[in-house]
mmCIF file with all atom_site columns, C-alpha atoms and ligand atoms in Angstrom:
data_model
loop_
_atom_site.group_PDB
_atom_site.id
_atom_site.type_symbol
_atom_site.label_atom_id
_atom_site.label_alt_id
_atom_site.label_comp_id
_atom_site.label_asym_id
_atom_site.label_entity_id
_atom_site.label_seq_id
_atom_site.pdbx_PDB_ins_code
_atom_site.Cartn_x
_atom_site.Cartn_y
_atom_site.Cartn_z
_atom_site.occupancy
_atom_site.B_iso_or_equiv
_atom_site.pdbx_formal_charge
_atom_site.auth_seq_id
_atom_site.auth_comp_id
_atom_site.auth_asym_id
_atom_site.auth_atom_id
_atom_site.pdbx_PDB_model_num
ATOM   1   C CA  . MET V 1 1   ? 129.812 172.608 107.938 1.00 55.00 ? 20  MET V CA  1
ATOM   2   C CA  . SER V 1 2   ? 132.785 173.464 110.048 1.00 56.00 ? 21  SER V CA  1
ATOM   3   C CA  . ASN V 1 3   ? 133.824 176.805 110.662 1.00 56.00 ? 22  ASN V CA  1
ATOM   4   C CA  . ILE V 1 4   ? 137.603 175.334 111.524 1.00 66.00 ? 23  ILE V CA  1
ATOM   5   C CA  . ASP V 1 5   ? 139.946 176.888 109.172 1.00 69.00 ? 24  ASP V CA  1
ATOM   6   C CA  . LEU V 1 6   ? 141.291 173.502 107.560 1.00 78.00 ? 25  LEU V CA  1
ATOM   7   C CA  . ASP V 1 7   ? 144.779 173.688 106.703 1.00 83.00 ? 26  ASP V CA  1
ATOM   8   C CA  . ILE V 1 8   ? 144.375 171.514 103.186 1.00 86.00 ? 27  ILE V CA  1
ATOM   9   C CA  . CYS V 1 9   ? 147.719 170.266 102.072 1.00 91.00 ? 28  CYS V CA  1
ATOM   10  C CA  . PHE V 1 10  ? 146.730 168.433 98.865  1.00 92.00 ? 29  PHE V CA  1
ATOM   11  C CA  . ASP V 1 11  ? 145.538 169.647 95.549  1.00 94.00 ? 30  ASP V CA  1
ATOM   12  C CA  . ALA V 1 12  ? 142.860 168.555 93.090  1.00 94.00 ? 31  ALA V CA  1
ATOM   13  C CA  . ARG V 1 13  ? 145.151 166.266 91.304  1.00 95.00 ? 32  ARG V CA  1
ATOM   14  C CA  . GLU V 1 14  ? 146.483 164.461 94.271  1.00 96.00 ? 33  GLU V CA  1
ATOM   15  C CA  . LEU V 1 15  ? 142.772 164.373 95.594  1.00 96.00 ? 34  LEU V CA  1
ATOM   16  C CA  . ARG V 1 16  ? 141.536 162.682 92.458  1.00 96.00 ? 35  ARG V CA  1
ATOM   17  C CA  . ASN V 1 17  ? 145.051 160.402 92.409  1.00 97.00 ? 36  ASN V CA  1
ATOM   18  C CA  . ALA V 1 18  ? 143.979 159.034 95.902  1.00 97.00 ? 37  ALA V CA  1
ATOM   19  C CA  . LEU V 1 19  ? 140.447 158.477 95.271  1.00 97.00 ? 38  LEU V CA  1
ATOM   20  C CA  . GLY V 1 20  ? 141.326 156.728 91.988  1.00 97.00 ? 39  GLY V CA  1
ATOM   21  C CA  . ARG V 1 21  ? 142.967 154.121 94.551  1.00 98.00 ? 40  ARG V CA  1
ATOM   22  C CA  . PHE V 1 22  ? 139.509 152.903 95.383  1.00 98.00 ? 41  PHE V CA  1
ATOM   23  C CA  . ALA V 1 23  ? 138.273 150.353 92.986  1.00 98.00 ? 42  ALA V CA  1
ATOM   24  C CA  . THR V 1 24  ? 134.886 150.583 91.703  1.00 98.00 ? 43  THR V CA  1
ATOM   25  C CA  . GLY V 1 25  ? 132.541 148.902 89.405  1.00 98.00 ? 44  GLY V CA  1
ATOM   26  C CA  . ILE V 1 26  ? 130.875 151.089 86.525  1.00 98.00 ? 45  ILE V CA  1
ATOM   27  C CA  . ALA V 1 27  ? 127.284 151.710 86.271  1.00 98.00 ? 46  ALA V CA  1
ATOM   28  C CA  . VAL V 1 28  ? 125.322 153.779 83.712  1.00 98.00 ? 47  VAL V CA  1
ATOM   29  C CA  . VAL V 1 29  ? 122.482 155.753 84.695  1.00 98.00 ? 48  VAL V CA  1
ATOM   30  C CA  . MET V 1 30  ? 119.635 155.678 82.328  1.00 98.00 ? 49  MET V CA  1
ATOM   31  C CA  . ALA V 1 31  ? 116.159 157.789 81.953  1.00 98.00 ? 50  ALA V CA  1
ATOM   32  C CA  . GLN V 1 32  ? 113.689 159.364 79.578  1.00 97.00 ? 51  GLN V CA  1
ATOM   33  C CA  . ASP V 1 33  ? 111.896 162.241 79.382  1.00 97.00 ? 52  ASP V CA  1
ATOM   34  C CA  . GLU V 1 34  ? 109.834 164.607 76.470  1.00 96.00 ? 53  GLU V CA  1
ATOM   35  C CA  . GLU V 1 35  ? 113.269 165.685 75.371  1.00 95.00 ? 54  GLU V CA  1
ATOM   36  C CA  . GLY V 1 36  ? 114.342 161.700 74.864  1.00 95.00 ? 55  GLY V CA  1
ATOM   37  C CA  . LEU V 1 37  ? 116.608 159.337 76.322  1.00 97.00 ? 56  LEU V CA  1
ATOM   38  C CA  . LEU V 1 38  ? 119.858 160.237 78.669  1.00 97.00 ? 57  LEU V CA  1
ATOM   39  C CA  . GLY V 1 39  ? 122.517 158.159 79.604  1.00 98.00 ? 58  GLY V CA  1
ATOM   40  C CA  . VAL V 1 40  ? 125.433 158.799 82.020  1.00 98.00 ? 59  VAL V CA  1
ATOM   41  C CA  . THR V 1 41  ? 128.628 156.674 83.011  1.00 98.00 ? 60  THR V CA  1
ATOM   42  C CA  . VAL V 1 42  ? 129.291 156.793 86.672  1.00 98.00 ? 61  VAL V CA  1
ATOM   43  C CA  . ASN V 1 43  ? 131.639 154.749 89.001  1.00 98.00 ? 62  ASN V CA  1
ATOM   44  C CA  . SER V 1 44  ? 130.093 156.865 92.206  1.00 98.00 ? 63  SER V CA  1
ATOM   45  C CA  . PHE V 1 45  ? 127.348 154.112 92.496  1.00 98.00 ? 64  PHE V CA  1
ATOM   46  C CA  . SER V 1 46  ? 126.820 152.916 96.232  1.00 98.00 ? 65  SER V CA  1
ATOM   47  C CA  . ALA V 1 47  ? 124.524 150.890 98.535  1.00 98.00 ? 66  ALA V CA  1
ATOM   48  C CA  . VAL V 1 48  ? 122.905 153.054 101.229 1.00 98.00 ? 67  VAL V CA  1
ATOM   49  C CA  . SER V 1 49  ? 120.062 151.203 102.585 1.00 98.00 ? 68  SER V CA  1
ATOM   50  C CA  . LEU V 1 50  ? 118.389 147.757 102.485 1.00 98.00 ? 69  LEU V CA  1
ATOM   51  C CA  . ASP V 1 51  ? 115.026 148.923 104.346 1.00 98.00 ? 70  ASP V CA  1
ATOM   52  C CA  . PRO V 1 52  ? 114.190 151.118 102.375 1.00 98.00 ? 71  PRO V CA  1
ATOM   53  C CA  . PRO V 1 53  ? 116.122 149.520 99.694  1.00 98.00 ? 72  PRO V CA  1
ATOM   54  C CA  . LEU V 1 54  ? 118.477 152.828 98.624  1.00 98.00 ? 73  LEU V CA  1
ATOM   55  C CA  . VAL V 1 55  ? 121.091 153.204 96.241  1.00 98.00 ? 74  VAL V CA  1
ATOM   56  C CA  . SER V 1 56  ? 122.842 156.475 95.687  1.00 98.00 ? 75  SER V CA  1
ATOM   57  C CA  . PHE V 1 57  ? 125.491 158.045 92.930  1.00 98.00 ? 76  PHE V CA  1
ATOM   58  C CA  . CYS V 1 58  ? 126.949 161.507 92.236  1.00 98.00 ? 77  CYS V CA  1
ATOM   59  C CA  . MET V 1 59  ? 126.326 163.475 89.334  1.00 98.00 ? 78  MET V CA  1
ATOM   60  C CA  . ALA V 1 60  ? 128.906 166.616 88.403  1.00 98.00 ? 79  ALA V CA  1
ATOM   61  C CA  . ARG V 1 61  ? 127.034 169.904 88.441  1.00 98.00 ? 80  ARG V CA  1
ATOM   62  C CA  . THR V 1 62  ? 128.762 170.488 84.785  1.00 97.00 ? 81  THR V CA  1
ATOM   63  C CA  . LEU V 1 63  ? 126.836 167.635 83.446  1.00 96.00 ? 82  LEU V CA  1
ATOM   64  C CA  . SER V 1 64  ? 124.643 168.569 80.616  1.00 94.00 ? 83  SER V CA  1
ATOM   65  C CA  . SER V 1 65  ? 121.934 166.044 81.559  1.00 95.00 ? 84  SER V CA  1
ATOM   66  C CA  . LEU V 1 66  ? 121.859 166.984 85.333  1.00 97.00 ? 85  LEU V CA  1
ATOM   67  C CA  . ARG V 1 67  ? 118.599 169.347 85.224  1.00 97.00 ? 86  ARG V CA  1
ATOM   68  C CA  . ARG V 1 68  ? 116.925 166.548 83.434  1.00 97.00 ? 87  ARG V CA  1
ATOM   69  C CA  . LEU V 1 69  ? 117.983 163.882 85.757  1.00 98.00 ? 88  LEU V CA  1
ATOM   70  C CA  . GLU V 1 70  ? 116.923 165.876 88.512  1.00 98.00 ? 89  GLU V CA  1
ATOM   71  C CA  . ALA V 1 71  ? 113.428 166.058 87.259  1.00 98.00 ? 90  ALA V CA  1
ATOM   72  C CA  . ALA V 1 72  ? 113.164 162.440 86.043  1.00 98.00 ? 91  ALA V CA  1
ATOM   73  C CA  . THR V 1 73  ? 110.301 160.340 87.655  1.00 98.00 ? 92  THR V CA  1
ATOM   74  C CA  . SER V 1 74  ? 112.530 157.168 87.467  1.00 98.00 ? 93  SER V CA  1
ATOM   75  C CA  . TYR V 1 75  ? 115.778 156.017 86.325  1.00 98.00 ? 94  TYR V CA  1
ATOM   76  C CA  . SER V 1 76  ? 117.937 152.588 86.019  1.00 98.00 ? 95  SER V CA  1
ATOM   77  C CA  . VAL V 1 77  ? 121.529 152.088 86.940  1.00 98.00 ? 96  VAL V CA  1
ATOM   78  C CA  . ASN V 1 78  ? 122.834 149.316 84.858  1.00 98.00 ? 97  ASN V CA  1
ATOM   79  C CA  . ILE V 1 79  ? 126.097 147.662 86.239  1.00 98.00 ? 98  ILE V CA  1
ATOM   80  C CA  . LEU V 1 80  ? 128.401 146.949 83.286  1.00 98.00 ? 99  LEU V CA  1
ATOM   81  C CA  . LEU V 1 81  ? 129.959 143.381 82.227  1.00 98.00 ? 100 LEU V CA  1
ATOM   82  C CA  . GLU V 1 82  ? 133.657 143.063 81.986  1.00 97.00 ? 101 GLU V CA  1
ATOM   83  C CA  . HIS V 1 83  ? 133.315 143.377 78.229  1.00 97.00 ? 102 HIS V CA  1
ATOM   84  C CA  . GLN V 1 84  ? 131.302 146.657 78.011  1.00 97.00 ? 103 GLN V CA  1
ATOM   85  C CA  . SER V 1 85  ? 134.069 148.948 78.581  1.00 97.00 ? 104 SER V CA  1
ATOM   86  C CA  . GLU V 1 86  ? 132.915 150.476 74.955  1.00 96.00 ? 105 GLU V CA  1
ATOM   87  C CA  . ILE V 1 87  ? 129.656 151.079 76.475  1.00 97.00 ? 106 ILE V CA  1
ATOM   88  C CA  . SER V 1 88  ? 131.229 153.132 79.404  1.00 98.00 ? 107 SER V CA  1
ATOM   89  C CA  . HIS V 1 89  ? 133.352 155.110 77.248  1.00 96.00 ? 108 HIS V CA  1
ATOM   90  C CA  . ARG V 1 90  ? 130.444 156.100 75.026  1.00 96.00 ? 109 ARG V CA  1
ATOM   91  C CA  . PHE V 1 91  ? 128.033 156.960 77.609  1.00 97.00 ? 110 PHE V CA  1
ATOM   92  C CA  . SER V 1 92  ? 131.009 159.063 79.115  1.00 97.00 ? 111 SER V CA  1
ATOM   93  C CA  . ARG V 1 93  ? 131.223 161.412 76.277  1.00 94.00 ? 112 ARG V CA  1
ATOM   94  C CA  . PRO V 1 94  ? 128.841 164.452 75.975  1.00 88.00 ? 113 PRO V CA  1
ATOM   95  C CA  . GLY V 1 95  ? 127.079 165.461 72.568  1.00 80.00 ? 114 GLY V CA  1
ATOM   96  C CA  . THR V 1 96  ? 127.158 161.980 71.057  1.00 82.00 ? 115 THR V CA  1
ATOM   97  C CA  . ASP V 1 97  ? 124.171 159.650 70.051  1.00 90.00 ? 116 ASP V CA  1
ATOM   98  C CA  . LYS V 1 98  ? 124.975 157.541 73.397  1.00 95.00 ? 117 LYS V CA  1
ATOM   99  C CA  . PHE V 1 99  ? 122.199 155.121 72.384  1.00 95.00 ? 118 PHE V CA  1
ATOM   100 C CA  . ALA V 1 100 ? 122.821 154.198 68.816  1.00 94.00 ? 119 ALA V CA  1
ATOM   101 C CA  . ASN V 1 101 ? 123.125 150.849 68.145  1.00 92.00 ? 120 ASN V CA  1
ATOM   102 C CA  . ILE V 1 102 ? 122.736 149.836 71.794  1.00 94.00 ? 121 ILE V CA  1
ATOM   103 C CA  . ALA V 1 103 ? 120.522 146.881 72.933  1.00 96.00 ? 122 ALA V CA  1
ATOM   104 C CA  . TRP V 1 104 ? 118.314 148.590 75.563  1.00 97.00 ? 123 TRP V CA  1
ATOM   105 C CA  . GLU V 1 105 ? 114.516 148.564 76.536  1.00 98.00 ? 124 GLU V CA  1
ATOM   106 C CA  . ILE V 1 106 ? 111.961 150.235 78.785  1.00 98.00 ? 125 ILE V CA  1
ATOM   107 C CA  . GLY V 1 107 ? 111.780 148.646 82.065  1.00 98.00 ? 126 GLY V CA  1
ATOM   108 C CA  . PRO V 1 108 ? 108.735 148.072 84.524  1.00 97.00 ? 127 PRO V CA  1
ATOM   109 C CA  . SER V 1 109 ? 109.760 151.654 86.349  1.00 97.00 ? 128 SER V CA  1
ATOM   110 C CA  . GLY V 1 110 ? 109.365 153.102 82.781  1.00 97.00 ? 129 GLY V CA  1
ATOM   111 C CA  . ALA V 1 111 ? 112.935 154.046 82.740  1.00 98.00 ? 130 ALA V CA  1
ATOM   112 C CA  . PRO V 1 112 ? 115.272 152.850 79.738  1.00 98.00 ? 131 PRO V CA  1
ATOM   113 C CA  . ARG V 1 113 ? 117.460 149.985 80.933  1.00 98.00 ? 132 ARG V CA  1
ATOM   114 C CA  . LEU V 1 114 ? 120.220 148.291 78.884  1.00 98.00 ? 133 LEU V CA  1
ATOM   115 C CA  . LYS V 1 115 ? 119.986 144.605 77.924  1.00 96.00 ? 134 LYS V CA  1
ATOM   116 C CA  . HIS V 1 116 ? 122.754 142.420 78.731  1.00 94.00 ? 135 HIS V CA  1
ATOM   117 C CA  . ILE V 1 117 ? 124.050 143.561 82.057  1.00 96.00 ? 136 ILE V CA  1
ATOM   118 C CA  . HIS V 1 118 ? 125.713 142.195 85.252  1.00 97.00 ? 137 HIS V CA  1
ATOM   119 C CA  . ALA V 1 119 ? 122.788 144.013 87.456  1.00 98.00 ? 138 ALA V CA  1
ATOM   120 C CA  . CYS V 1 120 ? 119.915 146.892 86.951  1.00 98.00 ? 139 CYS V CA  1
ATOM   121 C CA  . PHE V 1 121 ? 118.543 148.819 89.707  1.00 98.00 ? 140 PHE V CA  1
ATOM   122 C CA  . GLU V 1 122 ? 115.415 150.821 88.629  1.00 98.00 ? 141 GLU V CA  1
ATOM   123 C CA  . CYS V 1 123 ? 114.648 153.516 90.893  1.00 98.00 ? 142 CYS V CA  1
ATOM   124 C CA  . VAL V 1 124 ? 112.226 156.421 91.590  1.00 98.00 ? 143 VAL V CA  1
ATOM   125 C CA  . PRO V 1 125 ? 113.944 159.449 93.304  1.00 98.00 ? 144 PRO V CA  1
ATOM   126 C CA  . TYR V 1 126 ? 114.252 159.440 96.810  1.00 98.00 ? 145 TYR V CA  1
ATOM   127 C CA  . ALA V 1 127 ? 116.138 162.421 97.647  1.00 98.00 ? 146 ALA V CA  1
ATOM   128 C CA  . HIS V 1 128 ? 119.039 164.828 96.045  1.00 98.00 ? 147 HIS V CA  1
ATOM   129 C CA  . TYR V 1 129 ? 121.739 166.592 98.075  1.00 98.00 ? 148 TYR V CA  1
ATOM   130 C CA  . ASP V 1 130 ? 124.362 169.054 97.758  1.00 98.00 ? 149 ASP V CA  1
ATOM   131 C CA  . GLY V 1 131 ? 127.580 167.264 97.480  1.00 98.00 ? 150 GLY V CA  1
ATOM   132 C CA  . GLY V 1 132 ? 129.986 170.418 96.664  1.00 98.00 ? 151 GLY V CA  1
ATOM   133 C CA  . ASP V 1 133 ? 130.581 170.206 92.974  1.00 97.00 ? 152 ASP V CA  1
ATOM   134 C CA  . HIS V 1 134 ? 128.216 167.016 92.645  1.00 98.00 ? 153 HIS V CA  1
ATOM   135 C CA  . VAL V 1 135 ? 124.688 166.354 93.337  1.00 98.00 ? 154 VAL V CA  1
ATOM   136 C CA  . ILE V 1 136 ? 124.309 163.162 95.511  1.00 98.00 ? 155 ILE V CA  1
ATOM   137 C CA  . PHE V 1 137 ? 121.314 161.079 93.957  1.00 98.00 ? 156 PHE V CA  1
ATOM   138 C CA  . VAL V 1 138 ? 119.510 158.696 96.343  1.00 98.00 ? 157 VAL V CA  1
ATOM   139 C CA  . GLY V 1 139 ? 117.141 156.376 94.839  1.00 98.00 ? 158 GLY V CA  1
ATOM   140 C CA  . ARG V 1 140 ? 114.615 154.102 96.029  1.00 98.00 ? 159 ARG V CA  1
ATOM   141 C CA  . VAL V 1 141 ? 114.862 150.749 94.422  1.00 98.00 ? 160 VAL V CA  1
ATOM   142 C CA  . VAL V 1 142 ? 111.696 149.609 92.460  1.00 98.00 ? 161 VAL V CA  1
ATOM   143 C CA  . HIS V 1 143 ? 112.801 146.641 90.744  1.00 98.00 ? 162 HIS V CA  1
ATOM   144 C CA  . LEU V 1 144 ? 115.865 144.886 90.141  1.00 97.00 ? 163 LEU V CA  1
ATOM   145 C CA  . LEU V 1 145 ? 117.690 142.280 87.833  1.00 97.00 ? 164 LEU V CA  1
ATOM   146 C CA  . ALA V 1 146 ? 120.659 140.221 89.058  1.00 96.00 ? 165 ALA V CA  1
ATOM   147 C CA  . GLU V 1 147 ? 121.376 137.164 87.287  1.00 90.00 ? 166 GLU V CA  1
ATOM   148 C CA  . GLY V 1 148 ? 124.063 135.145 85.634  1.00 89.00 ? 167 GLY V CA  1
ATOM   149 C CA  . ASP V 1 149 ? 127.592 134.418 86.771  1.00 88.00 ? 168 ASP V CA  1
ATOM   150 C CA  . ASP V 1 150 ? 129.565 136.761 84.427  1.00 93.00 ? 169 ASP V CA  1
ATOM   151 C CA  . ARG V 1 151 ? 131.850 139.031 85.944  1.00 96.00 ? 170 ARG V CA  1
ATOM   152 C CA  . PRO V 1 152 ? 131.727 142.883 86.215  1.00 97.00 ? 171 PRO V CA  1
ATOM   153 C CA  . LEU V 1 153 ? 133.803 145.752 84.703  1.00 98.00 ? 172 LEU V CA  1
ATOM   154 C CA  . LEU V 1 154 ? 136.299 147.273 87.306  1.00 98.00 ? 173 LEU V CA  1
ATOM   155 C CA  . PHE V 1 155 ? 137.655 150.966 87.286  1.00 98.00 ? 174 PHE V CA  1
ATOM   156 C CA  . TYR V 1 156 ? 140.799 151.263 89.363  1.00 98.00 ? 175 TYR V CA  1
ATOM   157 C CA  . ARG V 1 157 ? 143.303 154.151 89.046  1.00 98.00 ? 176 ARG V CA  1
ATOM   158 C CA  . GLY V 1 158 ? 141.760 155.638 85.884  1.00 96.00 ? 177 GLY V CA  1
ATOM   159 C CA  . ARG V 1 159 ? 142.093 152.443 83.982  1.00 97.00 ? 178 ARG V CA  1
ATOM   160 C CA  . TYR V 1 160 ? 139.331 149.331 83.481  1.00 98.00 ? 179 TYR V CA  1
ATOM   161 C CA  . HIS V 1 161 ? 140.160 146.026 84.988  1.00 97.00 ? 180 HIS V CA  1
ATOM   162 C CA  . ARG V 1 162 ? 139.034 142.582 85.310  1.00 96.00 ? 181 ARG V CA  1
ATOM   163 C CA  . LEU V 1 163 ? 138.316 140.504 88.225  1.00 93.00 ? 182 LEU V CA  1
ATOM   164 C CA  . HIS V 1 164 ? 140.856 138.099 89.248  1.00 88.00 ? 183 HIS V CA  1
ATOM   165 C CA  . PRO V 1 165 ? 139.299 136.227 92.096  1.00 83.00 ? 184 PRO V CA  1
ATOM   166 C CA  . THR V 1 166 ? 141.987 135.205 94.861  1.00 87.00 ? 185 THR V CA  1
ATOM   167 C CA  . PRO V 1 167 ? 142.484 131.497 95.148  1.00 86.00 ? 186 PRO V CA  1
ATOM   168 C CA  . PRO V 1 168 ? 141.004 130.199 98.414  1.00 84.00 ? 187 PRO V CA  1
HETATM 169 C C1  . FMN U 2 .   ? 134.847 155.486 84.271  1.00 70.27 ? 226 FMN U C1  1
HETATM 170 C C2  . FMN U 2 .   ? 133.884 156.761 84.458  1.00 70.27 ? 226 FMN U C2  1
HETATM 171 C C3  . FMN U 2 .   ? 133.312 156.982 85.542  1.00 70.27 ? 226 FMN U C3  1
HETATM 172 C C4  . FMN U 2 .   ? 132.702 158.215 85.740  1.00 70.27 ? 226 FMN U C4  1
HETATM 173 N N1  . FMN U 2 .   ? 131.631 158.577 86.599  1.00 70.27 ? 226 FMN U N1  1
HETATM 174 C C5  . FMN U 2 .   ? 131.247 159.831 87.058  1.00 70.27 ? 226 FMN U C5  1
HETATM 175 C C6  . FMN U 2 .   ? 130.631 160.056 88.072  1.00 70.27 ? 226 FMN U C6  1
HETATM 176 O O1  . FMN U 2 .   ? 130.186 158.968 89.132  1.00 70.27 ? 226 FMN U O1  1
HETATM 177 N N2  . FMN U 2 .   ? 129.941 161.218 88.189  1.00 70.27 ? 226 FMN U N2  1
HETATM 178 C C7  . FMN U 2 .   ? 129.665 161.992 87.098  1.00 70.27 ? 226 FMN U C7  1
HETATM 179 O O2  . FMN U 2 .   ? 129.174 163.196 87.108  1.00 70.27 ? 226 FMN U O2  1
HETATM 180 N N3  . FMN U 2 .   ? 130.507 161.874 86.107  1.00 70.27 ? 226 FMN U N3  1
HETATM 181 C C8  . FMN U 2 .   ? 131.203 160.560 85.979  1.00 70.27 ? 226 FMN U C8  1
HETATM 182 N N4  . FMN U 2 .   ? 131.921 160.508 84.818  1.00 70.27 ? 226 FMN U N4  1
HETATM 183 C C9  . FMN U 2 .   ? 132.049 161.338 83.676  1.00 70.27 ? 226 FMN U C9  1
HETATM 184 C C10 . FMN U 2 .   ? 130.547 161.200 83.043  1.00 70.27 ? 226 FMN U C10 1
HETATM 185 O O3  . FMN U 2 .   ? 130.458 160.056 82.486  1.00 70.27 ? 226 FMN U O3  1
HETATM 186 C C11 . FMN U 2 .   ? 130.515 162.130 81.995  1.00 70.27 ? 226 FMN U C11 1
HETATM 187 O O4  . FMN U 2 .   ? 130.684 163.624 82.066  1.00 70.27 ? 226 FMN U O4  1
HETATM 188 C C12 . FMN U 2 .   ? 129.017 162.064 81.245  1.00 70.27 ? 226 FMN U C12 1
HETATM 189 O O5  . FMN U 2 .   ? 128.523 161.301 80.102  1.00 70.27 ? 226 FMN U O5  1
HETATM 190 C C13 . FMN U 2 .   ? 128.887 163.191 80.561  1.00 70.27 ? 226 FMN U C13 1
HETATM 191 O O6  . FMN U 2 .   ? 127.110 163.342 80.216  1.00 70.27 ? 226 FMN U O6  1
HETATM 192 P P1  . FMN U 2 .   ? 126.588 164.770 79.669  1.00 70.27 ? 226 FMN U P1  1
HETATM 193 O O7  . FMN U 2 .   ? 126.238 164.243 78.504  1.00 70.27 ? 226 FMN U O7  1
HETATM 194 O O8  . FMN U 2 .   ? 125.238 164.773 80.693  1.00 70.27 ? 226 FMN U O8  1
HETATM 195 O O9  . FMN U 2 .   ? 127.383 165.838 79.844  1.00 70.27 ? 226 FMN U O9  1
HETATM 196 C C14 . FMN U 2 .   ? 132.534 159.074 84.456  1.00 70.27 ? 226 FMN U C14 1
HETATM 197 C C15 . FMN U 2 .   ? 133.388 158.895 83.401  1.00 70.27 ? 226 FMN U C15 1
HETATM 198 C C16 . FMN U 2 .   ? 134.039 157.684 83.381  1.00 70.27 ? 226 FMN U C16 1
HETATM 199 C C17 . FMN U 2 .   ? 134.555 157.237 82.005  1.00 70.27 ? 226 FMN U C17 1
#
């Protein structure tokens, strides 16, 4: 932490808009405990390390699932396909039965995971870090699925997009 008195010349809206210019994929983080299933849409997913195999995502401290996710012994990070914007929308709405009529299964790590996805990283917790108004989760990948040539769902400037490869 720096003690320098930073001269911040932007507000939260401007910061959010600027961050939205970074195009991302969309993932749904899923876990299960004695209270049942939980799932949260995230676009903060990122690769961290190959050895050991680590990935990360950030969870807002306001999430109703945060406490349960911090205590989870395993979780899955499901990378959505381009036609799965409805799944992204559904797992971003608190207070609903997010898993109703969704094809899912229990993976080898014991975490629930979506069927029919672009890729899936099953993780055990590696670390949780303070990330301001978010908690940074770092997971150690213990199982992965990455098959097929279908395209991922993208998120850019607050809207869903599809990939249009640049011609060679
Ligand atoms: C495209 C998209 C990306 C999101 N990314 C994140 C994220 O990275 N971190 C986060 O905390 N919430 C993110 N959210 C919001 C959460 O999905 C939403 O607040 C959450 O599902 C509420 O879960 P709860 O039932 O645990 O409160 C995102 C929402 C959308 C639509």
